[in-house]
């Protein structure tokens, strides 16, 4: 059973109009585990108002509740959404691709060390998303997860060679 948590920071959840609080995420995972379900958690990186520290806090909270799997999606700005309005008015600036990759590298390290499987990094690009003008901004890349893993393994290799 997968839960679209997105963040463990209540202010960010409220701003994104998610309709739940951080404590309900942990309670839901605990209940599902007690009932024998395998659990998954969806997190987002680059949410409006989110800092690097808040994203890493969400990763730390994820480690504490130990879902079986995690998906990490960077925030993409789609046309005809409330976020598109914020973006056009300069009230939301999405992460650059390199920033999203860097944050996901940090998340990968923490989650992997905790034995939590990451089953996706990035978004699945659909034909609808490929239509002209559908995606306005954000760290979208067809091989986002590969960029993250390449960066992780490059850093590990560089450290080993030093």
JSON list of C-alpha atoms in Angstrom, two decimals:
[
{"chain": "A", "resi": 1, "resn": "UNK", "atom": "CA", "xyz": [0.00, 0.00, 0.00]},
{"chain": "A", "resi": 2, "resn": "UNK", "atom": "CA", "xyz": [1.55, 3.30, -1.05]},
{"chain": "A", "resi": 3, "resn": "UNK", "atom": "CA", "xyz": [0.86, 6.64, 0.60]},
{"chain": "A", "resi": 4, "resn": "UNK", "atom": "CA", "xyz": [1.38, 10.03, -1.04]},
{"chain": "A", "resi": 5, "resn": "UNK", "atom": "CA", "xyz": [3.01, 11.68, 1.95]},
{"chain": "A", "resi": 6, "resn": "UNK", "atom": "CA", "xyz": [5.01, 14.24, -0.09]},
{"chain": "A", "resi": 7, "resn": "UNK", "atom": "CA", "xyz": [6.58, 15.82, 3.05]},
{"chain": "A", "resi": 8, "resn": "UNK", "atom": "CA", "xyz": [6.80, 15.48, 6.83]},
{"chain": "A", "resi": 9, "resn": "UNK", "atom": "CA", "xyz": [6.62, 19.26, 7.38]},
{"chain": "A", "resi": 10, "resn": "UNK", "atom": "CA", "xyz": [3.12, 20.40, 8.34]},
{"chain": "A", "resi": 11, "resn": "UNK", "atom": "CA", "xyz": [3.51, 23.94, 6.96]},
{"chain": "A", "resi": 12, "resn": "UNK", "atom": "CA", "xyz": [4.53, 22.57, 3.58]},
{"chain": "A", "resi": 13, "resn": "UNK", "atom": "CA", "xyz": [1.70, 20.04, 3.57]},
{"chain": "A", "resi": 14, "resn": "UNK", "atom": "CA", "xyz": [-0.79, 22.78, 4.41]},
{"chain": "A", "resi": 15, "resn": "UNK", "atom": "CA", "xyz": [0.60, 25.08, 1.72]},
{"chain": "A", "resi": 16, "resn": "UNK", "atom": "CA", "xyz": [0.33, 22.26, -0.83]},
{"chain": "A", "resi": 17, "resn": "UNK", "atom": "CA", "xyz": [-3.26, 21.62, 0.33]},
{"chain": "A", "resi": 18, "resn": "UNK", "atom": "CA", "xyz": [-2.50, 17.93, 0.93]},
{"chain": "A", "resi": 19, "resn": "UNK", "atom": "CA", "xyz": [-5.29, 17.47, 3.48]},
{"chain": "A", "resi": 20, "resn": "UNK", "atom": "CA", "xyz": [-3.20, 15.58, 6.03]},
{"chain": "A", "resi": 21, "resn": "UNK", "atom": "CA", "xyz": [-0.60, 16.25, 8.70]},
{"chain": "A", "resi": 22, "resn": "UNK", "atom": "CA", "xyz": [2.81, 14.67, 9.14]},
{"chain": "A", "resi": 23, "resn": "UNK", "atom": "CA", "xyz": [1.76, 12.66, 12.19]},
{"chain": "A", "resi": 24, "resn": "UNK", "atom": "CA", "xyz": [-1.00, 10.97, 10.19]},
{"chain": "A", "resi": 25, "resn": "UNK", "atom": "CA", "xyz": [1.62, 9.65, 7.75]},
{"chain": "A", "resi": 26, "resn": "UNK", "atom": "CA", "xyz": [3.51, 7.81, 10.47]},
{"chain": "A", "resi": 27, "resn": "UNK", "atom": "CA", "xyz": [0.25, 6.53, 12.01]},
{"chain": "A", "resi": 28, "resn": "UNK", "atom": "CA", "xyz": [-0.95, 5.26, 8.64]},
{"chain": "A", "resi": 29, "resn": "UNK", "atom": "CA", "xyz": [2.28, 3.38, 7.93]},
{"chain": "A", "resi": 30, "resn": "UNK", "atom": "CA", "xyz": [2.20, 1.85, 11.44]},
{"chain": "A", "resi": 31, "resn": "UNK", "atom": "CA", "xyz": [-1.40, 0.69, 11.01]},
{"chain": "A", "resi": 32, "resn": "UNK", "atom": "CA", "xyz": [-0.72, -0.76, 7.56]},
{"chain": "A", "resi": 33, "resn": "UNK", "atom": "CA", "xyz": [2.33, -2.63, 8.82]},
{"chain": "A", "resi": 34, "resn": "UNK", "atom": "CA", "xyz": [0.35, -4.05, 11.76]},
{"chain": "A", "resi": 35, "resn": "UNK", "atom": "CA", "xyz": [-2.24, -5.30, 9.28]},
{"chain": "A", "resi": 36, "resn": "UNK", "atom": "CA", "xyz": [0.49, -7.06, 7.31]},
{"chain": "A", "resi": 37, "resn": "UNK", "atom": "CA", "xyz": [0.68, -4.74, 4.32]},
{"chain": "A", "resi": 38, "resn": "UNK", "atom": "CA", "xyz": [3.93, -3.90, 2.55]},
{"chain": "A", "resi": 39, "resn": "UNK", "atom": "CA", "xyz": [4.20, -0.13, 2.62]},
{"chain": "A", "resi": 40, "resn": "UNK", "atom": "CA", "xyz": [5.45, 2.50, 0.24]},
{"chain": "A", "resi": 41, "resn": "UNK", "atom": "CA", "xyz": [5.82, 6.23, 0.60]},
{"chain": "A", "resi": 42, "resn": "UNK", "atom": "CA", "xyz": [5.83, 8.94, -2.05]},
{"chain": "A", "resi": 43, "resn": "UNK", "atom": "CA", "xyz": [7.94, 12.00, -1.26]},
{"chain": "A", "resi": 44, "resn": "UNK", "atom": "CA", "xyz": [8.45, 15.15, -3.29]},
{"chain": "A", "resi": 45, "resn": "UNK", "atom": "CA", "xyz": [11.53, 17.31, -3.54]},
{"chain": "A", "resi": 46, "resn": "UNK", "atom": "CA", "xyz": [11.25, 21.01, -4.33]},
{"chain": "A", "resi": 47, "resn": "UNK", "atom": "CA", "xyz": [7.82, 21.70, -2.88]},
{"chain": "A", "resi": 48, "resn": "UNK", "atom": "CA", "xyz": [6.91, 25.37, -2.45]},
{"chain": "A", "resi": 49, "resn": "UNK", "atom": "CA", "xyz": [8.46, 26.83, 0.73]},
{"chain": "A", "resi": 50, "resn": "UNK", "atom": "CA", "xyz": [10.62, 23.72, 1.25]},
{"chain": "A", "resi": 51, "resn": "UNK", "atom": "CA", "xyz": [14.26, 24.15, 2.24]},
{"chain": "A", "resi": 52, "resn": "UNK", "atom": "CA", "xyz": [17.03, 21.58, 1.85]},
{"chain": "A", "resi": 53, "resn": "UNK", "atom": "CA", "xyz": [16.90, 21.01, 5.61]},
{"chain": "A", "resi": 54, "resn": "UNK", "atom": "CA", "xyz": [13.16, 20.38, 5.53]},
{"chain": "A", "resi": 55, "resn": "UNK", "atom": "CA", "xyz": [13.50, 17.87, 2.68]},
{"chain": "A", "resi": 56, "resn": "UNK", "atom": "CA", "xyz": [16.24, 16.05, 4.61]},
{"chain": "A", "resi": 57, "resn": "UNK", "atom": "CA", "xyz": [14.02, 16.14, 7.72]},
{"chain": "A", "resi": 58, "resn": "UNK", "atom": "CA", "xyz": [11.35, 14.35, 5.67]},
{"chain": "A", "resi": 59, "resn": "UNK", "atom": "CA", "xyz": [13.94, 11.77, 4.67]},
{"chain": "A", "resi": 60, "resn": "UNK", "atom": "CA", "xyz": [14.95, 11.31, 8.33]},
{"chain": "A", "resi": 61, "resn": "UNK", "atom": "CA", "xyz": [11.30, 10.87, 9.33]},
{"chain": "A", "resi": 62, "resn": "UNK", "atom": "CA", "xyz": [10.91, 8.33, 6.55]},
{"chain": "A", "resi": 63, "resn": "UNK", "atom": "CA", "xyz": [13.86, 6.37, 7.95]},
{"chain": "A", "resi": 64, "resn": "UNK", "atom": "CA", "xyz": [12.20, 6.42, 11.38]},
{"chain": "A", "resi": 65, "resn": "UNK", "atom": "CA", "xyz": [8.94, 4.88, 10.16]},
{"chain": "A", "resi": 66, "resn": "UNK", "atom": "CA", "xyz": [10.71, 2.45, 7.82]},
{"chain": "A", "resi": 67, "resn": "UNK", "atom": "CA", "xyz": [8.36, 1.92, 4.88]},
{"chain": "A", "resi": 68, "resn": "UNK", "atom": "CA", "xyz": [9.29, -0.97, 2.63]},
{"chain": "A", "resi": 69, "resn": "UNK", "atom": "CA", "xyz": [9.81, 1.30, -0.36]},
{"chain": "A", "resi": 70, "resn": "UNK", "atom": "CA", "xyz": [10.00, 4.96, -1.33]},
{"chain": "A", "resi": 71, "resn": "UNK", "atom": "CA", "xyz": [9.39, 6.95, -4.49]},
{"chain": "A", "resi": 72, "resn": "UNK", "atom": "CA", "xyz": [10.86, 10.45, -4.78]},
{"chain": "A", "resi": 73, "resn": "UNK", "atom": "CA", "xyz": [9.34, 12.82, -7.30]},
{"chain": "A", "resi": 74, "resn": "UNK", "atom": "CA", "xyz": [10.71, 16.28, -8.09]},
{"chain": "A", "resi": 75, "resn": "UNK", "atom": "CA", "xyz": [8.06, 18.99, -8.32]},
{"chain": "A", "resi": 76, "resn": "UNK", "atom": "CA", "xyz": [7.20, 19.77, -11.92]},
{"chain": "A", "resi": 77, "resn": "UNK", "atom": "CA", "xyz": [5.14, 22.83, -12.87]},
{"chain": "A", "resi": 78, "resn": "UNK", "atom": "CA", "xyz": [2.26, 21.87, -15.15]},
{"chain": "A", "resi": 79, "resn": "UNK", "atom": "CA", "xyz": [0.26, 24.36, -17.18]},
{"chain": "A", "resi": 80, "resn": "UNK", "atom": "CA", "xyz": [-3.24, 25.27, -15.94]},
{"chain": "A", "resi": 81, "resn": "UNK", "atom": "CA", "xyz": [-2.49, 24.55, -12.26]},
{"chain": "A", "resi": 82, "resn": "UNK", "atom": "CA", "xyz": [-2.33, 26.71, -9.15]},
{"chain": "A", "resi": 83, "resn": "UNK", "atom": "CA", "xyz": [1.42, 26.12, -9.08]},
{"chain": "A", "resi": 84, "resn": "UNK", "atom": "CA", "xyz": [1.67, 27.46, -12.65]},
{"chain": "A", "resi": 85, "resn": "UNK", "atom": "CA", "xyz": [0.11, 30.71, -11.45]},
{"chain": "A", "resi": 86, "resn": "UNK", "atom": "CA", "xyz": [2.63, 30.94, -8.60]},
{"chain": "A", "resi": 87, "resn": "UNK", "atom": "CA", "xyz": [5.46, 30.18, -11.03]},
{"chain": "A", "resi": 88, "resn": "UNK", "atom": "CA", "xyz": [4.34, 32.82, -13.55]},
{"chain": "A", "resi": 89, "resn": "UNK", "atom": "CA", "xyz": [3.99, 35.41, -10.78]},
{"chain": "A", "resi": 90, "resn": "UNK", "atom": "CA", "xyz": [7.49, 34.61, -9.49]},
{"chain": "A", "resi": 91, "resn": "UNK", "atom": "CA", "xyz": [6.19, 33.24, -6.17]},
{"chain": "A", "resi": 92, "resn": "UNK", "atom": "CA", "xyz": [7.52, 29.74, -6.88]},
{"chain": "A", "resi": 93, "resn": "UNK", "atom": "CA", "xyz": [10.92, 28.91, -8.32]},
{"chain": "A", "resi": 94, "resn": "UNK", "atom": "CA", "xyz": [11.39, 25.23, -9.10]},
{"chain": "A", "resi": 95, "resn": "UNK", "atom": "CA", "xyz": [14.62, 23.40, -8.43]},
{"chain": "A", "resi": 96, "resn": "UNK", "atom": "CA", "xyz": [17.22, 23.25, -11.16]},
{"chain": "A", "resi": 97, "resn": "UNK", "atom": "CA", "xyz": [17.93, 19.73, -12.41]},
{"chain": "A", "resi": 98, "resn": "UNK", "atom": "CA", "xyz": [21.33, 19.71, -10.67]},
{"chain": "A", "resi": 99, "resn": "UNK", "atom": "CA", "xyz": [19.76, 20.77, -7.35]},
{"chain": "A", "resi": 100, "resn": "UNK", "atom": "CA", "xyz": [17.12, 18.04, -7.53]},
{"chain": "A", "resi": 101, "resn": "UNK", "atom": "CA", "xyz": [19.76, 15.44, -8.36]},
{"chain": "A", "resi": 102, "resn": "UNK", "atom": "CA", "xyz": [21.95, 16.58, -5.46]},
{"chain": "A", "resi": 103, "resn": "UNK", "atom": "CA", "xyz": [19.08, 16.39, -2.96]},
{"chain": "A", "resi": 104, "resn": "UNK", "atom": "CA", "xyz": [18.03, 12.98, -4.24]},
{"chain": "A", "resi": 105, "resn": "UNK", "atom": "CA", "xyz": [21.62, 11.76, -3.88]},
{"chain": "A", "resi": 106, "resn": "UNK", "atom": "CA", "xyz": [21.51, 12.71, -0.21]},
{"chain": "A", "resi": 107, "resn": "UNK", "atom": "CA", "xyz": [18.15, 10.99, 0.14]},
{"chain": "A", "resi": 108, "resn": "UNK", "atom": "CA", "xyz": [19.43, 7.87, -1.63]},
{"chain": "A", "resi": 109, "resn": "UNK", "atom": "CA", "xyz": [22.37, 7.61, 0.76]},
{"chain": "A", "resi": 110, "resn": "UNK", "atom": "CA", "xyz": [20.23, 7.93, 3.90]},
{"chain": "A", "resi": 111, "resn": "UNK", "atom": "CA", "xyz": [17.49, 5.61, 2.70]},
{"chain": "A", "resi": 112, "resn": "UNK", "atom": "CA", "xyz": [19.89, 2.99, 1.35]},
{"chain": "A", "resi": 113, "resn": "UNK", "atom": "CA", "xyz": [21.89, 2.92, 4.57]},
{"chain": "A", "resi": 114, "resn": "UNK", "atom": "CA", "xyz": [18.61, 2.32, 6.41]},
{"chain": "A", "resi": 115, "resn": "UNK", "atom": "CA", "xyz": [17.77, -0.58, 4.09]},
{"chain": "A", "resi": 116, "resn": "UNK", "atom": "CA", "xyz": [14.78, 1.19, 2.55]},
{"chain": "A", "resi": 117, "resn": "UNK", "atom": "CA", "xyz": [14.31, 0.39, -1.12]},
{"chain": "A", "resi": 118, "resn": "UNK", "atom": "CA", "xyz": [13.94, 3.32, -3.52]},
{"chain": "A", "resi": 119, "resn": "UNK", "atom": "CA", "xyz": [11.73, 2.17, -6.36]},
{"chain": "A", "resi": 120, "resn": "UNK", "atom": "CA", "xyz": [11.61, 5.42, -8.35]},
{"chain": "A", "resi": 121, "resn": "UNK", "atom": "CA", "xyz": [13.33, 8.77, -8.51]},
{"chain": "A", "resi": 122, "resn": "UNK", "atom": "CA", "xyz": [11.80, 11.20, -10.95]},
{"chain": "A", "resi": 123, "resn": "UNK", "atom": "CA", "xyz": [8.50, 11.20, -12.75]},
{"chain": "A", "resi": 124, "resn": "UNK", "atom": "CA", "xyz": [7.19, 8.84, -15.36]},
{"chain": "A", "resi": 125, "resn": "UNK", "atom": "CA", "xyz": [6.91, 10.99, -18.46]},
{"chain": "A", "resi": 126, "resn": "UNK", "atom": "CA", "xyz": [3.59, 10.36, -20.17]},
{"chain": "A", "resi": 127, "resn": "UNK", "atom": "CA", "xyz": [2.60, 11.29, -23.73]},
{"chain": "A", "resi": 128, "resn": "UNK", "atom": "CA", "xyz": [0.36, 14.00, -22.25]},
{"chain": "A", "resi": 129, "resn": "UNK", "atom": "CA", "xyz": [3.36, 15.58, -20.52]},
{"chain": "A", "resi": 130, "resn": "UNK", "atom": "CA", "xyz": [5.26, 15.65, -23.81]},
{"chain": "A", "resi": 131, "resn": "UNK", "atom": "CA", "xyz": [2.68, 17.92, -25.44]},
{"chain": "A", "resi": 132, "resn": "UNK", "atom": "CA", "xyz": [3.90, 21.42, -26.13]},
{"chain": "A", "resi": 133, "resn": "UNK", "atom": "CA", "xyz": [3.28, 23.80, -23.22]},
{"chain": "A", "resi": 134, "resn": "UNK", "atom": "CA", "xyz": [2.14, 21.14, -20.76]},
{"chain": "A", "resi": 135, "resn": "UNK", "atom": "CA", "xyz": [5.28, 21.29, -18.59]},
{"chain": "A", "resi": 136, "resn": "UNK", "atom": "CA", "xyz": [6.29, 24.85, -17.77]},
{"chain": "A", "resi": 137, "resn": "UNK", "atom": "CA", "xyz": [9.29, 24.27, -15.52]},
{"chain": "A", "resi": 138, "resn": "UNK", "atom": "CA", "xyz": [11.00, 21.97, -13.09]},
{"chain": "A", "resi": 139, "resn": "UNK", "atom": "CA", "xyz": [13.67, 19.28, -13.04]},
{"chain": "A", "resi": 140, "resn": "UNK", "atom": "CA", "xyz": [12.14, 16.94, -15.58]},
{"chain": "A", "resi": 141, "resn": "UNK", "atom": "CA", "xyz": [14.41, 14.44, -17.30]},
{"chain": "A", "resi": 142, "resn": "UNK", "atom": "CA", "xyz": [13.59, 11.07, -18.90]},
{"chain": "A", "resi": 143, "resn": "UNK", "atom": "CA", "xyz": [16.40, 9.39, -16.96]},
{"chain": "A", "resi": 144, "resn": "UNK", "atom": "CA", "xyz": [16.29, 11.36, -13.70]},
{"chain": "A", "resi": 145, "resn": "UNK", "atom": "CA", "xyz": [16.88, 8.26, -11.55]},
{"chain": "A", "resi": 146, "resn": "UNK", "atom": "CA", "xyz": [19.91, 7.34, -13.62]},
{"chain": "A", "resi": 147, "resn": "UNK", "atom": "CA", "xyz": [21.33, 10.84, -13.16]},
{"chain": "A", "resi": 148, "resn": "UNK", "atom": "CA", "xyz": [20.99, 10.43, -9.40]},
{"chain": "A", "resi": 149, "resn": "UNK", "atom": "CA", "xyz": [22.59, 6.97, -9.34]},
{"chain": "A", "resi": 150, "resn": "UNK", "atom": "CA", "xyz": [25.40, 8.08, -11.67]},
{"chain": "A", "resi": 151, "resn": "UNK", "atom": "CA", "xyz": [26.13, 10.95, -9.31]},
{"chain": "A", "resi": 152, "resn": "UNK", "atom": "CA", "xyz": [26.03, 8.70, -6.22]},
{"chain": "A", "resi": 153, "resn": "UNK", "atom": "CA", "xyz": [28.38, 6.13, -7.77]},
{"chain": "A", "resi": 154, "resn": "UNK", "atom": "CA", "xyz": [30.70, 8.84, -9.12]},
{"chain": "A", "resi": 155, "resn": "UNK", "atom": "CA", "xyz": [31.01, 10.32, -5.61]},
{"chain": "A", "resi": 156, "resn": "UNK", "atom": "CA", "xyz": [31.65, 6.88, -4.07]},
{"chain": "A", "resi": 157, "resn": "UNK", "atom": "CA", "xyz": [34.28, 6.08, -6.70]},
{"chain": "A", "resi": 158, "resn": "UNK", "atom": "CA", "xyz": [36.00, 9.44, -6.22]},
{"chain": "A", "resi": 159, "resn": "UNK", "atom": "CA", "xyz": [36.11, 8.91, -2.42]},
{"chain": "A", "resi": 160, "resn": "UNK", "atom": "CA", "xyz": [37.53, 5.40, -2.85]},
{"chain": "A", "resi": 161, "resn": "UNK", "atom": "CA", "xyz": [40.25, 6.61, -5.20]},
{"chain": "A", "resi": 162, "resn": "UNK", "atom": "CA", "xyz": [41.32, 9.32, -2.76]}
]
